[in-house]
Coordinates of C-alpha atoms in Angstrom, one line a residue:
Chain A
M19 CA 3.0 52.1 -18.4
K20 CA 2.2 53.0 -14.4
R21 CA -0.2 49.8 -14.5
D22 CA 2.6 47.6 -15.3
K23 CA 5.0 49.1 -12.6
H24 CA 2.1 47.7 -10.1
L25 CA 2.1 44.4 -11.9
F26 CA 6.0 44.2 -11.0
V27 CA 6.0 44.8 -7.4
L28 CA 3.5 42.0 -7.3
L29 CA 5.9 39.8 -9.1
I30 CA 9.5 41.1 -8.1
P31 CA 9.6 39.4 -4.7
Y32 CA 8.7 36.0 -5.8
M33 CA 11.2 36.1 -9.0
A34 CA 13.9 37.7 -7.3
L35 CA 13.9 34.3 -4.9
F36 CA 13.4 32.2 -7.8
L37 CA 16.3 33.5 -9.5
L38 CA 18.4 33.5 -6.2
F39 CA 17.5 29.7 -5.2
T40 CA 16.7 28.4 -8.4
V41 CA 18.1 29.7 -11.5
L42 CA 21.1 31.1 -10.1
P43 CA 21.9 28.1 -8.7
V44 CA 21.6 25.7 -11.9
I45 CA 23.9 28.2 -13.5
I46 CA 26.5 28.1 -10.7
S47 CA 26.4 24.3 -11.0
I48 CA 26.8 24.4 -14.8
F49 CA 29.9 26.7 -14.6
F50 CA 31.6 24.5 -11.5
S51 CA 31.1 21.6 -13.5
F52 CA 34.0 22.4 -15.9
T53 CA 36.4 22.8 -12.8
Y54 CA 38.2 21.3 -10.3
F55 CA 36.7 23.3 -6.9
N56 CA 37.2 21.5 -3.1
M57 CA 35.7 24.8 -1.4
L58 CA 39.0 25.6 0.1
E59 CA 41.4 27.0 -3.1
F60 CA 39.8 28.9 -6.2
P61 CA 38.4 26.9 -8.6
R62 CA 40.6 25.9 -11.5
W63 CA 39.0 25.6 -15.1
V64 CA 39.7 21.8 -16.6
G65 CA 37.4 22.5 -19.5
W66 CA 35.6 18.1 -20.3
E67 CA 37.7 16.9 -17.4
N68 CA 35.1 16.1 -15.1
Y69 CA 33.0 14.8 -17.9
S70 CA 35.1 12.4 -19.4
K71 CA 36.3 10.9 -16.1
L72 CA 32.6 10.7 -15.1
L73 CA 31.3 8.8 -17.8
W74 CA 34.7 6.8 -19.0
D75 CA 36.8 6.1 -15.4
D76 CA 34.3 6.3 -12.8
D77 CA 32.7 2.4 -12.2
V78 CA 30.7 3.4 -9.4
F79 CA 28.7 6.0 -11.6
L80 CA 28.2 3.5 -14.2
I81 CA 27.0 1.2 -11.2
G82 CA 24.9 4.4 -10.2
L83 CA 23.3 5.1 -13.6
K84 CA 22.4 1.7 -14.6
N85 CA 20.4 1.0 -11.0
T86 CA 18.8 4.6 -11.8
L87 CA 17.9 3.8 -15.2
I88 CA 16.3 0.5 -13.4
F89 CA 14.6 2.6 -11.1
A90 CA 13.2 5.1 -13.3
V91 CA 12.3 2.3 -16.5
I92 CA 10.1 0.4 -13.9
T93 CA 8.8 2.8 -11.3
G94 CA 8.6 5.6 -14.0
P95 CA 5.8 4.2 -16.2
V96 CA 4.8 1.8 -13.4
S97 CA 3.6 5.0 -11.2
Y98 CA 2.3 6.8 -14.0
I99 CA 0.0 4.4 -14.9
A100 CA -1.0 3.8 -11.5
C101 CA -2.0 7.1 -10.6
F102 CA -4.2 7.0 -14.0
V103 CA -5.7 3.6 -13.3
F104 CA -6.6 4.2 -9.6
A105 CA -7.7 7.3 -10.2
W106 CA -9.7 6.4 -13.4
L107 CA -10.9 3.2 -11.1
I108 CA -11.9 5.8 -8.1
N109 CA -14.0 8.1 -10.1
E110 CA -16.2 5.6 -10.8
L111 CA -17.3 5.1 -7.2
N112 CA -19.8 7.4 -5.4
P113 CA -18.7 10.5 -4.3
K114 CA -18.3 9.3 -0.5
I115 CA -16.3 6.4 -1.2
R116 CA -14.2 8.2 -3.9
A117 CA -13.2 10.9 -1.1
F118 CA -12.0 7.6 1.2
M119 CA -10.2 5.5 -1.5
T120 CA -8.8 9.1 -2.6
L121 CA -7.4 9.7 0.9
V122 CA -6.2 5.7 1.2
F123 CA -4.0 6.0 -2.0
F124 CA -2.8 9.7 -1.2
A125 CA -2.1 8.9 2.1
P126 CA 1.4 7.4 2.1
S127 CA 3.1 10.2 -0.3
I128 CA 1.4 12.7 2.0
S129 CA 2.4 11.3 5.4
G130 CA 6.0 13.0 6.1
N131 CA 8.5 10.9 5.6
I132 CA 7.3 7.7 7.3
F133 CA 8.8 5.1 5.1
F134 CA 10.9 4.2 7.9
I135 CA 8.2 1.3 8.4
W136 CA 9.5 -0.4 5.7
Q137 CA 12.9 -1.1 7.3
V138 CA 10.9 -2.7 10.2
I139 CA 8.7 -4.7 7.7
F140 CA 11.9 -5.6 5.9
S141 CA 14.0 -6.1 9.1
G142 CA 16.8 -8.8 8.8
D143 CA 15.7 -10.4 12.1
S144 CA 12.7 -12.6 12.9
Y145 CA 10.5 -9.6 14.2
G146 CA 10.6 -8.4 11.1
I147 CA 7.1 -8.8 9.7
M148 CA 7.8 -10.0 6.4
N149 CA 10.1 -12.5 7.8
G150 CA 8.1 -13.7 10.4
L151 CA 5.0 -14.4 8.1
L152 CA 7.3 -16.6 5.8
M153 CA 8.5 -18.6 8.6
K154 CA 5.2 -18.7 10.1
L155 CA 3.7 -20.0 6.4
G156 CA 7.1 -22.3 5.8
F157 CA 8.1 -21.0 3.3
I158 CA 11.8 -19.9 4.7
Y159 CA 13.4 -21.2 7.7
E160 CA 15.3 -18.4 8.8
P161 CA 15.4 -14.9 8.8
I162 CA 16.8 -13.4 5.1
L163 CA 18.9 -10.0 5.6
W164 CA 16.5 -8.4 3.0
L165 CA 18.1 -5.1 3.0
Q166 CA 21.8 -6.1 3.1
N167 CA 21.5 -8.6 0.0
P168 CA 22.0 -6.8 -3.2
D169 CA 19.6 -9.2 -4.9
Y170 CA 16.9 -8.2 -3.0
M171 CA 17.7 -4.0 -2.2
L172 CA 16.8 -2.8 -5.5
K173 CA 13.5 -4.6 -5.4
I174 CA 12.7 -3.6 -2.0
I175 CA 13.2 -0.2 -2.7
I176 CA 11.2 -0.4 -6.1
I177 CA 8.1 -1.4 -4.3
V178 CA 8.6 1.6 -1.6
Q179 CA 9.0 3.9 -4.1
L180 CA 6.0 2.9 -6.1
W181 CA 4.1 2.7 -2.5
L182 CA 5.3 6.3 -2.1
S183 CA 4.4 7.4 -5.6
L184 CA 0.8 8.0 -6.0
G185 CA 1.2 12.0 -5.0
T186 CA 0.9 15.0 -7.0
S187 CA 0.1 13.7 -10.6
F188 CA -2.4 11.1 -9.0
L189 CA -4.7 14.2 -7.6
A190 CA -3.9 16.0 -11.0
F191 CA -5.6 13.0 -12.8
I192 CA -8.8 12.6 -10.2
A193 CA -9.5 16.2 -10.9
G194 CA -9.0 16.1 -14.3
L195 CA -11.0 13.3 -14.7
Q196 CA -13.9 15.3 -13.2
T197 CA -13.6 18.1 -16.0
V198 CA -14.0 15.7 -18.7
D199 CA -17.1 17.0 -20.4
R200 CA -20.2 14.1 -20.1
T201 CA -21.8 14.9 -22.8
L202 CA -18.8 13.8 -24.7
Y203 CA -19.6 10.2 -23.5
E204 CA -23.4 10.3 -24.7
A205 CA -22.0 11.6 -28.2
G206 CA -19.7 8.9 -28.3
A207 CA -22.1 6.3 -27.1
V208 CA -24.0 7.2 -30.4
D209 CA -21.3 7.2 -32.5
G210 CA -20.0 3.9 -32.1
V211 CA -17.9 3.7 -29.1
K212 CA -18.8 0.0 -27.7
N213 CA -16.9 -0.6 -24.4
R214 CA -15.1 1.2 -21.1
W215 CA -12.1 0.7 -23.1
Q216 CA -12.7 2.5 -26.2
E217 CA -14.0 5.2 -24.2
L218 CA -11.0 5.5 -22.5
W219 CA -8.8 5.9 -25.2
F220 CA -11.0 7.9 -27.7
I221 CA -12.6 10.3 -25.2
T222 CA -11.4 10.3 -21.6
L223 CA -7.5 10.5 -22.3
P224 CA -7.7 12.8 -24.9
S225 CA -9.7 15.2 -23.0
M226 CA -7.4 15.3 -20.2
R227 CA -3.9 15.3 -21.8
P228 CA -3.0 18.6 -20.2
Q229 CA -3.0 16.9 -17.1
L230 CA -1.3 14.1 -18.4
M231 CA 1.6 16.3 -19.7
F232 CA 1.9 17.9 -16.0
G233 CA 1.7 14.2 -14.2
A234 CA 4.4 13.0 -16.8
V235 CA 6.8 15.8 -15.6
I236 CA 6.1 15.4 -12.2
Q237 CA 6.9 11.5 -12.3
I238 CA 9.5 11.7 -14.3
T239 CA 11.6 14.1 -12.1
S240 CA 11.2 12.2 -9.2
S241 CA 11.6 8.7 -10.4
L242 CA 15.0 10.0 -11.9
A243 CA 16.1 11.4 -8.4
V244 CA 15.8 8.6 -6.5
A245 CA 17.9 8.7 -3.5
E246 CA 16.1 9.0 -0.2
V247 CA 14.2 5.5 0.7
A248 CA 17.6 4.1 -1.2
M249 CA 19.7 5.8 1.5
A250 CA 17.4 5.3 4.5
L251 CA 16.6 1.6 3.8
A252 CA 19.6 0.3 2.4
G253 CA 22.3 2.4 4.2
F254 CA 24.7 4.8 2.5
P255 CA 26.8 3.2 0.8
S256 CA 24.9 0.2 0.4
V257 CA 26.2 -3.4 0.3
Q258 CA 28.4 -3.4 -3.0
Y259 CA 26.8 -0.1 -4.0
G260 CA 23.6 -2.3 -4.7
A261 CA 21.3 0.5 -4.2
H262 CA 23.6 3.3 -5.5
T263 CA 21.7 5.9 -7.7
V264 CA 23.3 8.9 -9.5
V265 CA 22.1 11.1 -7.0
T266 CA 23.5 9.2 -3.9
H267 CA 26.5 9.5 -6.0
L268 CA 26.1 13.5 -6.4
V269 CA 25.5 13.1 -2.3
D270 CA 29.1 11.3 -1.9
Y271 CA 31.1 13.4 -3.9
G272 CA 29.1 17.1 -3.1
T273 CA 28.5 16.5 1.1
I274 CA 31.6 13.7 1.8
R275 CA 34.4 13.9 -0.5
F276 CA 34.1 18.1 -1.3
E277 CA 34.9 18.1 -4.6
M278 CA 32.3 20.3 -6.1
G279 CA 33.8 20.5 -9.5
Y280 CA 33.1 16.7 -9.9
A281 CA 29.8 16.8 -7.7
S282 CA 28.5 19.8 -10.6
A283 CA 29.4 17.6 -13.5
I284 CA 27.0 14.7 -12.1
A285 CA 24.3 17.4 -11.1
T286 CA 24.3 18.5 -14.6
V287 CA 24.4 15.2 -16.4
L288 CA 21.2 14.2 -14.5
F289 CA 19.6 17.8 -15.2
M290 CA 20.2 17.1 -18.7
L291 CA 19.1 13.1 -18.4
M292 CA 15.8 14.8 -16.7
L293 CA 15.3 17.4 -19.4
G294 CA 15.7 14.8 -22.0
T295 CA 13.5 12.5 -21.1
N296 CA 10.6 15.0 -20.3
L297 CA 10.8 16.4 -23.8
A298 CA 11.0 12.6 -25.6
V299 CA 7.9 11.7 -23.3
Q300 CA 5.8 14.6 -24.1
K301 CA 6.2 14.3 -27.7
L302 CA 5.0 10.5 -27.1
L303 CA 2.3 12.0 -25.0
K304 CA 0.9 14.0 -27.7
R305 CA 0.0 11.0 -29.9
V306 CA -2.5 9.5 -27.2
G307 CA -6.1 9.1 -28.6
E308 CA -4.8 9.2 -32.3
Chain B
M3 CA -33.6 12.3 -13.7
K4 CA -30.4 12.1 -11.5
L5 CA -30.8 7.9 -11.7
A6 CA -31.0 7.8 -15.1
M7 CA -28.3 10.2 -16.1
R8 CA -26.6 7.5 -14.0
L9 CA -27.8 4.4 -15.9
R10 CA -27.2 5.6 -19.6
R11 CA -23.5 6.7 -18.0
R12 CA -23.5 2.9 -17.3
V13 CA -24.4 1.8 -21.3
N14 CA -21.2 1.0 -22.1
R15 CA -20.3 -1.4 -19.1
S16 CA -20.3 -5.0 -18.2
W17 CA -20.1 -6.2 -14.5
Q18 CA -18.0 -8.6 -14.7
V19 CA -15.5 -6.3 -15.6
D20 CA -16.6 -4.0 -12.7
I21 CA -16.1 -6.7 -10.4
V22 CA -12.6 -7.7 -11.5
L23 CA -11.4 -3.6 -11.4
L24 CA -13.0 -3.3 -7.9
L25 CA -11.0 -6.3 -6.8
V26 CA -7.8 -4.7 -8.3
L27 CA -8.5 -1.6 -6.3
G28 CA -9.4 -3.2 -3.1
L29 CA -6.3 -5.2 -3.6
F30 CA -3.8 -2.1 -3.7
G31 CA -5.7 -0.2 -1.6
S32 CA -5.2 -2.4 1.3
F33 CA -1.1 -2.4 -0.1
M34 CA -1.3 1.3 0.2
A35 CA -2.7 1.4 3.6
V36 CA -1.2 -1.7 5.8
P37 CA 2.3 -0.1 5.6
L38 CA 0.1 3.1 7.6
I39 CA -2.1 0.6 9.8
Y40 CA 0.9 -1.3 11.3
V41 CA 2.3 1.9 11.9
I42 CA -0.3 3.3 13.9
N43 CA -1.3 -0.5 15.6
N44 CA 2.5 -0.4 17.1
A45 CA 2.1 2.9 18.5
F46 CA -0.5 1.5 21.0
K47 CA 1.1 -1.7 21.6
P48 CA 2.4 -2.4 24.5
L49 CA 6.3 -3.8 25.0
D50 CA 5.2 -7.7 25.2
E51 CA 3.0 -7.3 22.0
L52 CA 5.8 -5.7 20.1
F53 CA 8.0 -8.6 20.3
I54 CA 5.7 -11.5 19.8
F55 CA 6.2 -13.9 17.3
P56 CA 4.7 -14.4 14.6
P57 CA 4.4 -10.3 14.5
T58 CA 0.5 -8.9 14.5
L59 CA -0.8 -6.6 12.5
F60 CA -3.3 -4.9 14.9
V61 CA -3.1 -4.0 19.0
R62 CA -4.6 -6.2 21.7
N63 CA -4.4 -4.2 24.6
A64 CA -3.8 -0.9 23.4
T65 CA -1.8 1.1 25.7
L66 CA -0.8 5.4 25.8
E67 CA 3.1 4.1 27.1
N68 CA 4.8 4.7 23.8
F69 CA 4.1 8.2 23.6
A70 CA 4.7 8.8 27.0
D71 CA 7.7 7.1 26.7
L72 CA 8.8 9.5 23.7
F73 CA 8.4 12.6 26.0
Q74 CA 10.3 10.6 29.1
V75 CA 13.0 9.8 26.4
M76 CA 13.5 12.8 25.0
K77 CA 13.6 14.9 27.8
N78 CA 16.6 13.5 28.8
S79 CA 18.2 14.4 25.7
W80 CA 20.1 17.8 24.5
V81 CA 16.7 19.5 24.0
P82 CA 13.2 19.0 24.9
F83 CA 11.0 17.2 22.4
S84 CA 8.8 20.0 22.7
R85 CA 11.6 22.2 20.9
Y86 CA 11.7 19.8 17.8
I87 CA 7.8 20.0 17.5
F88 CA 8.0 23.8 17.6
N89 CA 10.6 23.8 15.1
T90 CA 8.8 21.9 12.5
F91 CA 5.7 24.0 13.2
F92 CA 7.8 27.1 12.9
I93 CA 9.5 26.3 9.8
T94 CA 6.4 24.5 8.1
A95 CA 4.0 27.5 9.0
A96 CA 6.3 30.6 7.9
G97 CA 7.6 28.5 5.0
T98 CA 3.9 27.2 3.9
V99 CA 2.1 31.4 4.6
G100 CA 5.3 32.9 2.7
H101 CA 5.1 31.0 -0.4
I102 CA 1.4 31.4 -0.9
L103 CA 1.2 35.2 -0.6
L104 CA 4.8 35.6 -2.7
A105 CA 3.3 32.7 -5.5
S106 CA 0.5 33.9 -5.9
A107 CA 1.2 37.8 -5.8
A108 CA 3.4 36.5 -8.9
A109 CA 1.0 34.1 -10.5
Y110 CA -1.8 37.3 -10.7
P111 CA 0.5 39.3 -13.2
L112 CA 1.1 36.1 -15.2
A113 CA -1.9 34.8 -15.2
K114 CA -4.1 37.8 -16.2
H115 CA -1.7 40.8 -17.8
K116 CA 0.2 39.5 -20.9
F117 CA 3.2 42.0 -20.3
R118 CA 6.7 41.6 -22.4
G119 CA 8.3 39.0 -21.3
H120 CA 5.7 36.8 -19.4
K121 CA 6.2 33.7 -21.8
M122 CA 9.6 33.3 -21.2
L123 CA 9.1 33.7 -17.3
F124 CA 6.7 31.0 -17.8
T125 CA 9.1 28.7 -19.5
V126 CA 11.7 28.9 -17.0
I127 CA 9.1 27.9 -14.1
V128 CA 8.3 25.1 -16.4
L129 CA 11.3 23.5 -16.9
S130 CA 12.5 24.1 -13.5
L131 CA 9.6 21.9 -12.2
M132 CA 11.8 19.3 -14.1
F133 CA 14.6 19.6 -12.0
S134 CA 15.3 17.7 -8.4
P135 CA 16.7 20.0 -5.6
H136 CA 19.6 17.9 -5.6
V137 CA 20.9 19.3 -9.0
T138 CA 21.0 22.7 -7.0
A139 CA 22.1 21.5 -3.6
I140 CA 25.8 22.3 -3.6
P141 CA 25.4 26.2 -5.1
N142 CA 22.4 26.6 -2.7
Y143 CA 24.7 25.6 -0.3
M144 CA 27.5 28.2 -1.3
I145 CA 24.7 30.7 -2.1
M146 CA 23.6 30.2 1.5
S147 CA 27.2 30.6 3.4
V148 CA 27.7 34.1 1.3
L149 CA 24.4 35.4 2.7
G150 CA 25.2 34.4 6.2
W151 CA 22.3 31.6 6.9
M152 CA 24.1 28.9 7.9
D153 CA 22.2 27.3 10.5
S154 CA 19.3 29.6 10.6
Y155 CA 15.7 29.1 10.1
Q156 CA 15.9 31.1 7.2
A157 CA 17.9 28.9 5.2
V158 CA 15.1 26.5 5.1
I159 CA 12.1 29.1 4.9
V160 CA 13.1 31.9 2.6
P161 CA 13.8 29.2 -0.5
A162 CA 10.4 27.5 0.2
F163 CA 9.0 30.9 -0.7
A164 CA 10.1 30.4 -4.1
Y165 CA 8.8 26.8 -5.1
P166 CA 8.2 26.8 -8.7
L167 CA 5.9 24.1 -8.3
G168 CA 2.9 26.4 -6.3
L169 CA 3.7 29.5 -8.9
Y170 CA 2.6 27.2 -11.8
L171 CA -0.7 25.8 -10.2
M172 CA -1.9 29.2 -8.9
K173 CA -1.0 30.7 -12.3
Q174 CA -3.1 28.1 -14.2
F175 CA -6.1 28.3 -11.6
M176 CA -6.0 32.0 -12.0
E177 CA -6.6 32.0 -15.6
Q178 CA -10.1 30.7 -15.1
I179 CA -11.1 33.7 -13.7
P180 CA -13.3 35.6 -16.0
D181 CA -11.3 39.2 -17.2
A182 CA -15.1 40.7 -17.0
L183 CA -14.9 40.6 -12.9
L184 CA -11.7 42.4 -13.2
E185 CA -12.7 44.9 -15.9
A186 CA -15.6 45.5 -13.6
A187 CA -13.4 46.1 -10.7
K188 CA -10.9 48.0 -12.2
I189 CA -14.1 50.4 -13.5
D190 CA -14.9 51.1 -9.9
G191 CA -11.6 52.3 -9.5
A192 CA -9.6 49.7 -7.7
S193 CA -5.9 49.4 -8.1
E194 CA -4.0 46.2 -9.1
Y195 CA -3.1 45.5 -5.3
R196 CA -6.9 46.1 -4.8
I197 CA -8.1 43.7 -7.1
F198 CA -5.6 41.2 -6.5
W199 CA -6.3 40.9 -2.8
Q200 CA -9.9 41.7 -2.5
V201 CA -11.3 40.0 -6.1
V202 CA -8.3 37.5 -7.1
M203 CA -7.1 36.0 -3.9
P204 CA -11.0 35.0 -2.6
L205 CA -11.5 33.7 -5.9
V206 CA -8.3 31.2 -5.9
K207 CA -9.3 29.8 -1.9
P208 CA -9.1 26.0 -3.5
A209 CA -6.0 27.0 -5.3
W210 CA -4.2 28.1 -2.1
L211 CA -5.5 25.5 -0.1
T212 CA -3.8 23.1 -2.1
L213 CA -0.4 24.9 -2.2
L214 CA -1.1 24.5 1.7
I215 CA -1.2 21.0 1.3
L216 CA 1.8 20.7 -0.8
M217 CA 3.9 23.0 1.2
L218 CA 2.8 21.2 4.4
Q219 CA 4.0 18.0 2.8
M220 CA 7.4 19.0 1.5
L221 CA 8.2 21.3 4.5
W222 CA 6.6 19.1 7.4
G223 CA 8.8 16.2 6.4
T224 CA 12.4 18.3 6.4
D225 CA 15.2 17.6 8.1
G226 CA 16.8 20.8 7.8
G227 CA 18.7 20.0 5.0
S228 CA 22.5 20.7 4.8
F229 CA 21.7 24.1 6.3
I230 CA 21.3 23.1 10.0
Y231 CA 23.5 22.2 12.6
S232 CA 22.4 23.0 16.1
E233 CA 20.5 20.7 18.0
Q234 CA 18.0 23.6 18.8
L235 CA 17.3 24.1 15.5
K236 CA 16.6 20.6 14.1
T237 CA 13.0 19.4 13.1
M238 CA 10.7 16.8 14.1
H239 CA 11.6 14.5 11.4
Y240 CA 15.4 14.3 12.5
A241 CA 14.6 13.6 15.8
M242 CA 12.5 10.4 14.6
G243 CA 15.5 9.8 13.0
Q244 CA 17.8 9.4 15.9
I245 CA 14.9 7.4 17.6
I246 CA 14.7 5.2 14.7
Q247 CA 18.6 4.4 14.7
G248 CA 17.8 2.9 18.8
G249 CA 16.4 0.0 16.9
I250 CA 14.3 -2.6 18.6
A251 CA 14.4 -0.9 21.9
R252 CA 12.9 2.0 20.4
A253 CA 10.4 0.3 18.2
G254 CA 7.4 1.3 20.2
V255 CA 8.6 4.9 20.6
G256 CA 9.4 5.4 17.0
A257 CA 5.9 4.1 15.9
A258 CA 4.3 6.9 18.3
V259 CA 6.9 9.8 16.5
A260 CA 5.5 8.5 13.3
V261 CA 2.0 8.7 14.4
I262 CA 2.4 12.0 15.1
M263 CA 4.0 13.0 12.3
M264 CA 1.5 11.9 9.8
V265 CA -1.5 13.4 11.9
V266 CA -1.1 16.6 10.9
P267 CA -0.8 16.3 6.6
I268 CA -3.2 13.9 6.7
V269 CA -6.1 15.9 8.6
T270 CA -5.1 18.7 6.9
F271 CA -6.0 17.2 3.6
I272 CA -9.4 15.5 4.6
F273 CA -10.8 18.5 5.4
S274 CA -9.4 20.2 1.9
Q275 CA -9.7 17.6 -0.5
S276 CA -12.3 19.1 -2.3
N277 CA -10.8 22.4 -2.7
V278 CA -7.6 20.6 -3.7
I279 CA -9.2 18.3 -6.4
Q280 CA -10.5 21.5 -7.4
T281 CA -7.4 23.4 -8.0
M282 CA -6.0 20.3 -9.8
A283 CA -8.5 20.5 -12.3
S284 CA -6.5 23.2 -13.9
S285 CA -2.9 22.1 -13.5
G286 CA -2.7 20.5 -16.9
M287 CA 0.1 21.7 -19.6
K288 CA -1.3 23.0 -23.0
D289 CA 0.9 22.3 -25.3

């Protein structure tokens, strides 16, 4: 018992802060989602009203939800697979080149929000690198307003999001690949593994299932929370809500209109969406290599 | 012997596919690198080169003018640019050190002592990896105002102490330390605190270098969230936003700030790379 006391002394500072700044906010958020609350008056209980308004009467939310799902369905799997494929390709190189290529792929996600550079690349005048290039090559005759046109906005944000997405899970995969037991490959060759694709499916992937799980959590969470890049590149609110997402809707109600109850309902829906996707994907990943 | 190993390892490879895969790697590698190369070059371009049509990727006559201009421009603003640099450094350093200390301290009992409730605590941590900070932004704002922490450094620094990712990685890494080592220290009469500080912590150096990188990435790019209003407390990221708003006239200066912003995290990563990879190797989630 005395030994346990020491352990709790080590545990408590972190846990206290974790409860205060992560667990408590989630509980508060779920509670407020059932109230009308504008930060001035005392919150008033309204039951499921926020949710029914959100899901049935709020067209802008539905646009945001649609965009978010488009983002998530494209960037989620693509970035996840890209993280793995590039980690796998890099792993075959010799150590010096491997270290260099890891840096090249990891650099965008670590460089502290410098994705604004894409704003310069896709800027709407002929000084923008993309317009300049396309005009020089003769594909277009006058500059395109990339980030004001709802047809291009979403696609550009997806590209930038992919550019930024080789982060934590990419590193986890590189590391995971290096821990795969080498003797398994030799055993595989004896047992009739014929090419690198079979090797990948029957040996490499199952050996790193734990890292694959971890990477999935990180990747799903970030692909459903697209907002910062969208707001920085397409402006807020974006033209015809072309780059509106669940999180920008949340920012709108939470920090501009101060309808905290409604904003909390949006946050809760987002949380449920993340949790559900995570659980489903984890189930799916258990079947890798079977 | 080593060569023989490598040859055997490549038994299942065809060189045609090798070449295709290398091309893929090179192609996407340049997609990743070009925007960064472009910013770095822009930072050194003189004014006339920034606006030639069609735009060029590489600088011809490199100059340091943009960096000099940056400090000139910011000297006339409300607060000197050095203040933004200081704020960013301070928030990053305090948040990172605090996080590493508290997360490691909490990870040790979770990894090495199976007390009652440890499974549930860890499940909550894993669940919390699954939601984005946006979900908790509004209640956090209220908590800060109740605490009276609005417009202060600690509103950004203290919550960073308790990010879940760090504890998670640290715990996974600590689990690999052999129990025998800790038993030996205990027999020698060391207290739990001593074991943690003098046995465990030195062994998990790769893990705290990883937390260093992840926290650096997170805090270095912070703009102070919705908590910081006064100009004197704002960060470099915020200043960068202001400069870029200046549009074309400030294109060179904007690139100069961006280069200053990216140097620190990238250099840190280069120096800690092998340690970071070692930690991430234990990052996995077992079901």
